[in-house]
Amino acid sequence: MKNSLFIGLCTTYSDFYKYKLTLMESFSCLDRSFDGNCFFYIVIQGDNFDNLEPNFGKLNVHVKHESFLGISNARNLCIKKATDVGSEYILFHDASICWTEDSAKFIFRYKDDMPKVNISFSDKIKNYDCPTLTGSERNVNPIYDTYVGSYLFKLEDISGLRFNLDFGPGQNTNFKSGEDVLFLFDAFSIRQSYNVFEAEKKIMIYHPPRDSDFSKHLLYAKGQGKMFRILLARFLSLSIVKDIILFFGNAVFRCLLLKKNSLKILLQRVTGFFS
């Protein structure tokens, strides 16, 4: 099927150029694994671009410029476009992510089984040439299996869903995190199953290492608090209550250990939860 896989890349102008080489590698791996039946849609966010039209050779790449800065809005544009072009599967791709041959082949092989790959926070991208490309079924918890870009979705399962515009990185959002978790809970509740086919440990996608000063934890804390408030209201269960207790308990424990930014993180989580 032409355009079988829709890859939605949401990025800023600066991040696109920062990660362009790894993006080309990532796109090429995905395109080869799906026999060239890919539709790459790049949503460039912000006003600081000069009619960017990236050259990806023979890849089927299309670009949309969007002034609104927010990852959720950009991903919603991707869902709409994927529906318009009649794609069967959709993958959400971030600028800093790199897919390997193994990970791309894995999602192609198990594309009808809700495949999920692992994520490594490392600059050292490795392809292990796994001969088996095996995995196993597992029930996931989106609170811990957070990253939406590690899943391959059937478009028919999520075409009616949208990311919450209040959440996610971007200047025009109120809460800088939580968008992936909320979307995944919606997606799995529609499927009425949290079961995925997860790749063996060596099959992974790569993300640059996170800062060691917990600055991202502080940036995301308020959104995480608000996210838990929404989950408590919409998906009330013993498991959610337990995760909320662990969420705040961890923040308190970090304060006792005098970890950097720990008190600020705790206060932001509380602020978000009660906002």
Coordinates of C-alpha atoms in Angstrom, one line a residue:
M1 CA 0.0 0.0 0.0
K2 CA 1.4 3.4 -1.0
N3 CA 2.0 5.7 2.1
S4 CA 1.4 2.6 4.3
L5 CA 3.4 4.2 7.2
F6 CA 2.9 7.8 8.1
I7 CA 5.9 9.3 10.0
G8 CA 5.0 12.6 11.7
L9 CA 8.1 14.6 12.7
C10 CA 7.3 17.6 14.9
T11 CA 10.3 19.9 15.4
T12 CA 11.5 23.5 15.6
Y13 CA 13.7 25.0 12.9
S14 CA 16.8 24.9 15.1
D15 CA 16.3 21.3 16.2
F16 CA 15.8 20.2 12.7
Y17 CA 19.2 21.5 11.7
K18 CA 20.8 20.3 14.9
Y19 CA 19.7 16.7 14.3
K20 CA 19.4 16.7 10.5
L21 CA 22.1 14.0 9.9
T22 CA 20.6 11.5 12.4
L23 CA 17.1 12.3 11.1
M24 CA 18.2 11.3 7.6
E25 CA 19.6 8.1 8.9
S26 CA 16.4 7.4 10.9
F27 CA 14.1 8.2 8.0
S28 CA 16.1 6.0 5.7
C29 CA 15.9 3.0 8.0
L30 CA 12.2 3.3 8.3
D31 CA 11.7 3.8 4.6
R32 CA 13.8 0.7 3.7
S33 CA 12.0 -1.5 6.3
F34 CA 8.6 -0.5 4.8
D35 CA 9.7 -1.0 1.2
G36 CA 9.5 2.7 0.4
N37 CA 5.8 2.9 1.3
C38 CA 6.3 5.8 3.7
F39 CA 4.9 9.3 3.9
F40 CA 7.2 11.6 5.9
Y41 CA 5.4 14.8 7.2
I42 CA 7.6 17.4 8.9
V43 CA 5.8 20.0 11.0
I44 CA 8.2 22.9 11.5
Q45 CA 7.1 25.0 14.4
G46 CA 7.8 28.7 15.0
D47 CA 8.3 31.8 12.9
N48 CA 12.1 31.6 12.5
F49 CA 12.4 29.7 9.2
D50 CA 13.3 30.6 5.7
N51 CA 10.7 28.6 3.8
L52 CA 12.6 25.4 4.9
E53 CA 12.3 22.7 2.3
P54 CA 14.7 20.0 3.4
N55 CA 16.4 17.7 0.8
F56 CA 15.9 14.1 1.7
G57 CA 16.7 12.7 -1.7
K58 CA 14.1 10.2 -3.0
L59 CA 12.2 9.9 0.3
N60 CA 8.6 11.0 0.2
V61 CA 8.9 14.0 2.4
H62 CA 6.4 16.8 2.9
V63 CA 6.8 19.9 5.0
K64 CA 4.2 22.1 6.9
H65 CA 5.2 25.4 8.6
E66 CA 3.2 26.1 11.7
S67 CA 3.5 29.3 13.8
F68 CA 1.9 27.8 16.9
L69 CA 4.6 26.4 19.3
G70 CA 3.3 23.2 20.9
I71 CA 4.0 19.6 20.3
S72 CA 0.4 18.5 20.9
N73 CA -0.9 20.8 18.2
A74 CA 1.8 19.6 15.8
R75 CA 1.0 16.0 16.4
N76 CA -2.7 16.6 15.9
L77 CA -1.9 18.1 12.5
C78 CA 0.0 14.8 11.8
I79 CA -3.0 12.7 12.7
K80 CA -5.2 14.8 10.4
K81 CA -2.8 14.6 7.5
A82 CA -2.3 10.8 8.0
T83 CA -6.1 10.4 7.7
D84 CA -6.2 12.6 4.6
V85 CA -3.6 10.7 2.7
G86 CA -5.0 7.3 3.7
S87 CA -2.1 5.9 5.7
E88 CA -2.6 2.6 7.6
Y89 CA -0.1 3.1 10.4
I90 CA 1.3 6.2 12.1
L91 CA 4.5 6.8 14.0
F92 CA 5.3 10.0 16.0
H93 CA 8.9 11.0 15.5
D94 CA 10.8 13.7 17.5
A95 CA 13.8 15.5 16.0
S96 CA 16.3 14.1 18.5
I97 CA 15.2 10.4 18.0
C98 CA 17.0 8.0 15.8
W99 CA 15.6 4.7 14.5
T100 CA 18.0 1.8 13.7
E101 CA 17.6 -0.9 11.1
D102 CA 16.7 -3.4 13.8
S103 CA 14.0 -1.2 15.4
A104 CA 12.5 -0.3 12.0
K105 CA 12.4 -3.9 10.9
F106 CA 10.8 -4.9 14.2
I107 CA 7.8 -2.6 13.9
F108 CA 7.4 -3.6 10.3
R109 CA 7.3 -7.3 11.1
Y110 CA 4.9 -6.9 14.0
K111 CA 3.0 -3.9 12.6
D112 CA -0.4 -5.5 13.3
D113 CA 0.4 -6.4 16.9
M114 CA 0.8 -3.0 18.5
P115 CA 4.7 -3.1 18.5
K116 CA 6.7 -1.1 20.9
V117 CA 10.5 -0.7 21.0
N118 CA 12.8 0.3 23.8
I119 CA 14.5 3.7 24.1
S120 CA 18.1 4.3 25.0
F121 CA 19.3 7.7 26.3
S122 CA 22.7 7.6 24.6
D123 CA 24.7 9.4 21.9
K124 CA 26.2 6.0 20.9
I125 CA 23.8 4.6 18.3
K126 CA 24.2 0.9 17.8
N127 CA 22.6 -1.5 15.4
Y128 CA 23.0 -5.1 16.7
D129 CA 21.8 -6.8 13.5
C130 CA 19.6 -9.0 15.6
P131 CA 18.9 -12.2 13.6
T132 CA 15.6 -13.0 15.3
L133 CA 14.0 -9.6 15.9
T134 CA 11.9 -11.2 18.7
G135 CA 9.8 -9.7 21.5
S136 CA 7.1 -10.7 23.9
E137 CA 3.6 -9.6 24.8
R138 CA 3.3 -7.3 27.8
N139 CA 0.6 -5.2 29.4
V140 CA 2.1 -1.7 29.7
N141 CA 1.4 1.1 32.1
P142 CA 1.6 4.5 30.2
I143 CA 2.8 6.2 33.4
Y144 CA 6.1 4.2 33.1
D145 CA 6.0 3.3 29.4
T146 CA 5.6 7.0 28.6
Y147 CA 7.2 7.8 25.2
V148 CA 4.5 7.8 22.5
G149 CA 7.2 7.7 19.8
S150 CA 8.2 4.1 20.8
Y151 CA 4.8 2.7 19.7
L152 CA 3.5 2.0 16.2
F153 CA -0.3 2.8 16.0
K154 CA -2.9 1.6 13.5
L155 CA -4.4 4.9 12.3
E156 CA -7.9 3.5 12.5
D157 CA -7.4 3.0 16.3
I158 CA -6.5 6.6 17.0
S159 CA -7.9 8.7 14.1
G160 CA -10.6 10.1 16.3
L161 CA -8.2 11.0 19.1
R162 CA -6.3 14.3 19.6
F163 CA -3.5 15.3 22.0
N164 CA -4.5 17.8 24.7
L165 CA -3.4 21.2 23.6
D166 CA -2.7 22.4 27.1
F167 CA 0.1 19.8 27.5
G168 CA 3.5 19.3 26.0
P169 CA 6.7 21.3 25.3
G170 CA 6.1 24.6 23.5
Q171 CA 5.8 28.3 24.3
N172 CA 2.0 28.2 23.7
T173 CA 1.2 25.4 26.2
N174 CA 0.3 25.7 29.9
F175 CA 1.8 22.5 31.0
K176 CA 5.2 21.3 29.6
S177 CA 4.7 17.6 30.0
G178 CA 2.0 14.9 30.3
E179 CA 0.8 14.9 26.7
D180 CA 2.1 11.4 25.9
V181 CA 0.7 9.7 29.0
L182 CA -2.8 11.3 28.5
F183 CA -2.9 10.3 24.9
L184 CA -1.7 6.7 25.6
F185 CA -4.4 6.2 28.2
D186 CA -7.0 7.4 25.7
A187 CA -5.6 5.1 23.0
F188 CA -5.4 2.0 25.1
S189 CA -8.9 2.6 26.6
I190 CA -10.3 2.7 23.1
R191 CA -8.5 -0.6 22.3
Q192 CA -9.8 -1.9 25.6
S193 CA -6.4 -3.5 26.1
Y194 CA -3.0 -2.3 27.3
N195 CA -1.3 -5.3 25.6
V196 CA 1.6 -4.6 23.2
F197 CA 4.3 -6.6 21.5
E198 CA 7.5 -5.3 23.0
A199 CA 10.9 -5.7 21.4
E200 CA 13.8 -7.6 23.0
K201 CA 16.1 -5.3 24.9
K202 CA 18.7 -4.8 22.2
I203 CA 16.1 -3.4 19.8
M204 CA 15.8 0.3 20.6
I205 CA 15.6 3.8 19.4
Y206 CA 18.1 6.4 20.6
H207 CA 17.6 9.8 22.3
P208 CA 20.5 12.0 23.5
P209 CA 21.3 11.8 27.2
R210 CA 19.3 14.0 29.5
D211 CA 20.9 16.8 31.6
S212 CA 22.2 15.6 35.0
D213 CA 21.0 18.7 36.9
F214 CA 17.3 17.5 36.8
S215 CA 16.4 20.7 34.9
K216 CA 13.9 18.7 32.8
H217 CA 12.4 17.2 35.9
L218 CA 11.7 20.7 37.1
L219 CA 10.3 21.9 33.8
Y220 CA 8.0 18.9 33.6
A221 CA 6.9 18.8 37.3
K222 CA 3.8 21.0 37.1
G223 CA 2.5 19.2 34.0
Q224 CA 3.0 15.8 35.6
G225 CA 1.0 17.0 38.7
K226 CA -1.9 18.2 36.5
M227 CA -1.7 15.0 34.4
F228 CA -2.2 12.8 37.6
R229 CA -5.2 15.0 38.5
I230 CA -6.8 14.2 35.2
L231 CA -6.0 10.5 35.3
L232 CA -7.5 10.3 38.8
A233 CA -10.7 11.9 37.5
R234 CA -11.0 9.9 34.2
F235 CA -9.3 6.6 34.9
L236 CA -9.8 6.1 38.7
S237 CA -8.3 2.8 39.9
L238 CA -6.2 1.4 42.7
S239 CA -3.2 1.4 40.3
I240 CA -3.6 5.1 39.6
V241 CA -3.9 5.9 43.3
K242 CA -0.8 3.9 44.0
D243 CA 1.1 5.6 41.3
I244 CA 0.1 9.0 42.6
I245 CA 1.4 8.1 46.1
L246 CA 4.7 6.9 44.6
F247 CA 4.9 10.1 42.4
F248 CA 4.7 12.5 45.4
G249 CA 6.5 10.1 47.7
N250 CA 9.5 10.1 45.4
A251 CA 9.6 13.9 45.4
V252 CA 9.5 14.0 49.2
F253 CA 12.3 11.4 49.4
R254 CA 14.4 13.4 47.0
C255 CA 14.0 16.4 49.3
L256 CA 15.2 14.4 52.3
L257 CA 18.3 13.5 50.3
L258 CA 18.8 17.2 49.4
K259 CA 18.9 16.5 45.7
K260 CA 19.3 19.5 43.4
N261 CA 16.0 21.2 42.6
S262 CA 14.1 18.7 44.7
L263 CA 12.0 21.1 46.7
K264 CA 11.2 23.1 43.6
I265 CA 10.1 19.9 41.8
L266 CA 7.9 18.9 44.8
L267 CA 6.2 22.3 44.9
Q268 CA 5.6 22.4 41.1
R269 CA 4.1 18.9 41.3
V270 CA 1.7 20.0 44.1
T271 CA 0.9 23.2 42.2
G272 CA 0.0 21.2 39.0
F273 CA -2.1 18.7 40.8
F274 CA -4.3 21.3 42.5
S275 CA -4.4 23.7 39.6

